Short mmCIF file of C-alpha atoms in Angstrom, two decimals:
data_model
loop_
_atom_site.label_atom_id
_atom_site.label_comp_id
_atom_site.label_asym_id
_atom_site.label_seq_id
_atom_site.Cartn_x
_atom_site.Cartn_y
_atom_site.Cartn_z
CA UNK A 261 -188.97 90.73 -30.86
CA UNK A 262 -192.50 90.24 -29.76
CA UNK A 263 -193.40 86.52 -29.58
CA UNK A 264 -196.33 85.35 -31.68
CA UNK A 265 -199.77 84.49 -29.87
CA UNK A 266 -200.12 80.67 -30.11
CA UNK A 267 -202.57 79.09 -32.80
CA UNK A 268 -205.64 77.33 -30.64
CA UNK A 269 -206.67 73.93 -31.91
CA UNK A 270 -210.01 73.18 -29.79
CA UNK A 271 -212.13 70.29 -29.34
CA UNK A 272 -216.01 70.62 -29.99
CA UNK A 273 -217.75 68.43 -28.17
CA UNK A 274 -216.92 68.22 -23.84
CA UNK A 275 -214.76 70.89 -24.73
CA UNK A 276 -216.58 73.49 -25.95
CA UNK A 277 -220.15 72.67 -25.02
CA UNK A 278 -221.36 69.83 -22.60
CA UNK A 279 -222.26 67.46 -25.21
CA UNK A 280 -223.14 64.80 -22.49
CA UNK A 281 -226.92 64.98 -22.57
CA UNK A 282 -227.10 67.25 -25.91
CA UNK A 283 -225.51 64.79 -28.50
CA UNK A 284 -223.20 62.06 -26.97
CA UNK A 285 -226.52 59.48 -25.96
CA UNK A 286 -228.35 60.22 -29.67
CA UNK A 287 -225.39 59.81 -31.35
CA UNK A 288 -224.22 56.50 -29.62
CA UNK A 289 -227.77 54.85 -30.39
CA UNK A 290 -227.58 56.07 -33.80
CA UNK A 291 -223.82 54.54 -34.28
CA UNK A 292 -225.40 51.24 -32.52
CA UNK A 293 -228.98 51.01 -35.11
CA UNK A 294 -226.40 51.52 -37.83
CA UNK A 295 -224.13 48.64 -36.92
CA UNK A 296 -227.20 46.91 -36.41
CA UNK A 297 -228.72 47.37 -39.73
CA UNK A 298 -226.04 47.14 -41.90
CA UNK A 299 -223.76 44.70 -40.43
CA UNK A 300 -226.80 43.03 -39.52
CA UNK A 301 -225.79 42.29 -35.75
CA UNK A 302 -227.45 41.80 -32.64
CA UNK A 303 -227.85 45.02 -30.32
CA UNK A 304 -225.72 43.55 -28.15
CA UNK A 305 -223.12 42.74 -30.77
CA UNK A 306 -223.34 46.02 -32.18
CA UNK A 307 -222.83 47.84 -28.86
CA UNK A 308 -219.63 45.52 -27.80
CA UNK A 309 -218.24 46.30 -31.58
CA UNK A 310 -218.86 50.10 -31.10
CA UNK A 311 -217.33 50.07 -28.11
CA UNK A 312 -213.99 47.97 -28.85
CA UNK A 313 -213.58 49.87 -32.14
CA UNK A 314 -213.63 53.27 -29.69
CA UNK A 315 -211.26 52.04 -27.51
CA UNK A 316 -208.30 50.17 -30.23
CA UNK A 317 -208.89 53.49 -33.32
CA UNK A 318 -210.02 56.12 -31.29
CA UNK A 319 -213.26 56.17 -33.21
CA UNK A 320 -215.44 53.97 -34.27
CA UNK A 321 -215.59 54.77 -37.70
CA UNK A 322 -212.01 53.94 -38.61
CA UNK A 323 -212.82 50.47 -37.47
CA UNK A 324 -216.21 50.03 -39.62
CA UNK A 325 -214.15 51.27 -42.34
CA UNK A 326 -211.14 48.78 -41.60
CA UNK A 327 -212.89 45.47 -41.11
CA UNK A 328 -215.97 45.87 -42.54
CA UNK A 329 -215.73 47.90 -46.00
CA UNK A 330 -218.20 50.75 -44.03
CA UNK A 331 -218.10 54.07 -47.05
CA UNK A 332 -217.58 56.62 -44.34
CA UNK A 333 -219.53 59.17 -45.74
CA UNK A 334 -222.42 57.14 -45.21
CA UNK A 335 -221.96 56.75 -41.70
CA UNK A 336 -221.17 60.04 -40.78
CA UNK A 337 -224.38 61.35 -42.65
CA UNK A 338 -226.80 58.55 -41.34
CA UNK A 339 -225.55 58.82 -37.51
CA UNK A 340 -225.40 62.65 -36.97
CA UNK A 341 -228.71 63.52 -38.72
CA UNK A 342 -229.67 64.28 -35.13
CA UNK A 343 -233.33 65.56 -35.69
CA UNK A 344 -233.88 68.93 -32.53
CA UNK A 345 -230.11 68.76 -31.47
CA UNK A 346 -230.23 72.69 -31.75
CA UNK A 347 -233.01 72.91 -28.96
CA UNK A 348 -230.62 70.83 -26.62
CA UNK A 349 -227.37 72.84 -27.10
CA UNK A 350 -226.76 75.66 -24.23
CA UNK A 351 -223.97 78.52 -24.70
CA UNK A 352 -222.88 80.53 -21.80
CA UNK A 353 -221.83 83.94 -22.57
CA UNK A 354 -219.05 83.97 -20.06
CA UNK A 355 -217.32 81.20 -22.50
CA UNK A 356 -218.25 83.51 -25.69
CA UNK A 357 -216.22 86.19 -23.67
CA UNK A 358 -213.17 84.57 -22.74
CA UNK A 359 -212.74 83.56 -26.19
CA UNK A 360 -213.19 86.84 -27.66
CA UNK A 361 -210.13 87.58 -25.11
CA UNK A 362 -207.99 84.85 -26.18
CA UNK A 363 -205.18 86.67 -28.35
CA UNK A 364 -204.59 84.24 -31.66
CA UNK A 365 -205.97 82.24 -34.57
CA UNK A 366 -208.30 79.71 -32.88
CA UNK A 367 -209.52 76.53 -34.70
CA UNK A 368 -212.43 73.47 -34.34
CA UNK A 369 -210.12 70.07 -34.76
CA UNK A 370 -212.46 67.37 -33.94
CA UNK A 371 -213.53 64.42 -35.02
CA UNK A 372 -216.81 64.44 -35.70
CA UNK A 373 -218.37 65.43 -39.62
CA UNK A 374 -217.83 69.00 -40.76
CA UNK A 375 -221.56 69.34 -40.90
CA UNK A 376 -222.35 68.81 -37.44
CA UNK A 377 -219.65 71.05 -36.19
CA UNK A 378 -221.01 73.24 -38.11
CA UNK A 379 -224.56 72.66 -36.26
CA UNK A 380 -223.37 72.86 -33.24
CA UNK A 381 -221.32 76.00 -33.48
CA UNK A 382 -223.96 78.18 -35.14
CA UNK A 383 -226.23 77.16 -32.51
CA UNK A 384 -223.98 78.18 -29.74
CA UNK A 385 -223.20 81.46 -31.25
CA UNK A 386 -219.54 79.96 -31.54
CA UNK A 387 -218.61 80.56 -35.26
CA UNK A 388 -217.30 84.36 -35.29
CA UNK A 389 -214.89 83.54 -32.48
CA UNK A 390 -213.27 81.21 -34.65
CA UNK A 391 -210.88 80.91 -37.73
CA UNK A 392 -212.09 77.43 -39.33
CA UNK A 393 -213.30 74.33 -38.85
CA UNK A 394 -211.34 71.51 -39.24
CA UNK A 395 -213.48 67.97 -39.18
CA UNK A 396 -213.21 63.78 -39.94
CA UNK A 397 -213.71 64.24 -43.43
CA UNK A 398 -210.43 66.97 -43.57
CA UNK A 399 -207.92 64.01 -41.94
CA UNK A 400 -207.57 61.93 -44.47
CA UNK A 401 -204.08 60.86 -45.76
CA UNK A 402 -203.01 59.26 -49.02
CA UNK A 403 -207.17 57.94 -49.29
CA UNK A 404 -206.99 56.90 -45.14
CA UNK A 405 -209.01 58.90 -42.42
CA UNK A 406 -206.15 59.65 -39.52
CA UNK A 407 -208.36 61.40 -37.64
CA UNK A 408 -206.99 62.17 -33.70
CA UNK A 409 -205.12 61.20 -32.28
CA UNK A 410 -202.56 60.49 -35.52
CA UNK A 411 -199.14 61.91 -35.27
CA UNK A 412 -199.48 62.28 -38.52
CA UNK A 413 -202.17 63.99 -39.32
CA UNK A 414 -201.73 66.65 -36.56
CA UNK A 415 -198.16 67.39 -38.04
CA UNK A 416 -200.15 67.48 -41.22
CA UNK A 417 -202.77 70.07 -39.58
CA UNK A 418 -199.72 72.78 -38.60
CA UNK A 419 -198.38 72.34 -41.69
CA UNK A 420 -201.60 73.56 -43.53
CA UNK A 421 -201.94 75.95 -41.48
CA UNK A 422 -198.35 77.26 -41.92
CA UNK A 423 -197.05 77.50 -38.38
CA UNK A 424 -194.58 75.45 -36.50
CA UNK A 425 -196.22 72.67 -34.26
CA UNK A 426 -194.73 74.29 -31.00
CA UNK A 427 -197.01 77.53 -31.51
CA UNK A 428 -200.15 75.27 -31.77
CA UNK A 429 -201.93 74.65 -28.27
CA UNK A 430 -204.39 71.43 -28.66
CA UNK A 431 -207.43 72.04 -26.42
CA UNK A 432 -209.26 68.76 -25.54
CA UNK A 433 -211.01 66.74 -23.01
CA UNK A 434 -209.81 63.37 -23.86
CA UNK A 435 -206.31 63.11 -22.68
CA UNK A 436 -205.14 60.20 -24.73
CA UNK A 437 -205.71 62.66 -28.24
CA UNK A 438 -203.03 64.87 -26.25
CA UNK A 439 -200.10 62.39 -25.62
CA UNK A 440 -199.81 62.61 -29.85
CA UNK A 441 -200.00 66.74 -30.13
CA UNK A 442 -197.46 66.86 -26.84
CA UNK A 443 -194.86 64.01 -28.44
CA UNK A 444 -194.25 66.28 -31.92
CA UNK A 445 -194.33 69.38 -29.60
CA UNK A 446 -197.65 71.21 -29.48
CA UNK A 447 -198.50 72.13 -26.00
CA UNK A 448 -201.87 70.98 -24.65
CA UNK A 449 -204.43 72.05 -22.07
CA UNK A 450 -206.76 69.15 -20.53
CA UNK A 451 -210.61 70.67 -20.44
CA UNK A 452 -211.84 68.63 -16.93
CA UNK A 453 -215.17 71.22 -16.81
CA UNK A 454 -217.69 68.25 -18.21
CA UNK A 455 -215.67 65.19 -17.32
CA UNK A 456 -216.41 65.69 -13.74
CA UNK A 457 -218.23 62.51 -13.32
CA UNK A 458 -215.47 60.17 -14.14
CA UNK A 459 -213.73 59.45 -17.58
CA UNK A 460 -215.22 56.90 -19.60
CA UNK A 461 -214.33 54.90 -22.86
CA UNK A 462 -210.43 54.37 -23.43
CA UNK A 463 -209.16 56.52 -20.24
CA UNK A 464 -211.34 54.95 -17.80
CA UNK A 465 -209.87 54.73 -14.37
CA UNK A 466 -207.69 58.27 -14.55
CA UNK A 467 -207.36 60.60 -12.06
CA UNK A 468 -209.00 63.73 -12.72
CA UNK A 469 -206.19 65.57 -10.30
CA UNK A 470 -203.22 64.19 -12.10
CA UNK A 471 -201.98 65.36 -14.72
CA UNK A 472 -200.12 63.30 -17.35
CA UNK A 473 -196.77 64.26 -17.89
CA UNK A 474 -198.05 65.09 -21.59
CA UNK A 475 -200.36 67.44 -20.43
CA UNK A 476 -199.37 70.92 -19.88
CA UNK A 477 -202.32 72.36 -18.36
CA UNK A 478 -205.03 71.32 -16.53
CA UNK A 479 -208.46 73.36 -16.83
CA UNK A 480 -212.12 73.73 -15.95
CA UNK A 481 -212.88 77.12 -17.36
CA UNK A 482 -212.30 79.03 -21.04
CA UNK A 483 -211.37 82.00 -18.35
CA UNK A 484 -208.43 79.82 -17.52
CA UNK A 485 -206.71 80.00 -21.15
CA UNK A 486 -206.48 83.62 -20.77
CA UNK A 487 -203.85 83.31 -17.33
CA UNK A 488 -202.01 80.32 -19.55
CA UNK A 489 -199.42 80.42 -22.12
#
């Protein structure tokens, strides 16, 4: 019996695009104004509570939603307006090749709004290579965002999408999303091409040349997928 071609779950952002100067900086001073406007906070106090919320939830939102009674909607709409994000996105079309290779239903899991995926995928000329998006707002649980890296909600995600959890591959540059996906059985590939500098927020201090025993693959290039199974 021929064995089925896995079901991709990718990342968006420092996955699929380098979204290191195109989005990351905007969106983290739009995250920090917010904080600072409606929890009315000091810039420093804002950018300490960002960054602790990051690091214990995984995102800052669930935080600002926990403790301070934030309507998440709101914040996703105010801090990804992004006004000319489009002008700073750049596609390369050996990536738009090696996905068109890739035998299997491929899907966008990530964290950030629908909308902005959205955004950033039509920009990149990323949307035909893929089967649907899956965003924040699309993780939510009995009224609770359990966005990655939830056990839960990634059980959840193979379950909608009617496969077993060992045919889906999770695609991602931050690490600590994969040790979730790899403990219920997905297999997972580590995407190193944009973290090159060092690995910041929650994995700080990780070698770039080791690989977690929860990881399955390490790679730098889409290409690579192609020689992995």
């Amino acid at each position: 019996m021929k064995t089925p071609p896995p079901v991709w779950l990718f990342d968006l952002d420092n996955t699929l695009h380098d979204a290191g100067g195109a989005a990351f900086a905007q969106i983290t001073e739009s995250m920090t104004v917010y904080m600072e406007r409606e929890l009315a906070l000091t810039r420093a106090e804002a950018e300490h509570l960002r960054g602790r919320y990051w690091q214990r939830y995984g995102a800052t939102l669930l935080g600002l939603v926990r403790h301070h009674g934030v309507k998440a909607a709101h914040f996703l709409h105010d801090t990804h307006a992004l006004p000319g994000l489009e002008a700073r996105l750049r596609s390369h079309p050996h990536d738009l090749a090696a996905l068109g290779r890739l035998r299997g239903p491929k899907f966008i899991l990530t964290n950030a709004p629908q909308a902005y995926a959205e955004r950033v995928m039509a920009a990149l000329g990323l949307g035909r290579y893929f089967d649907g998006v899956i965003g924040i707002e699309q993780m939510a649980m009995f009224g609770h965002l359990r966005p990655k890296p939830d056990a839960r909600m990634l059980r959840t995600i193979a379950v909608r999408l009617k496969v077993p959890v060992h045919r889906c591959v999770l695609v991602e540059d931050t690490v600590g999303h994969q040790k979730s996906a790899r403990r219920i059985g997905m297999r997972t590939v580590w995407m190193q091409r944009w973290l090159l500098d060092g690995i910041h927020g929650p994995e700080a201090g990780l070698a770039l040349a080791r690989r977690p025993v929860y990881v399955c693959a390490r790679i730098r290039s889409l290409q690579a997928l192609a020689r992995w199974r």
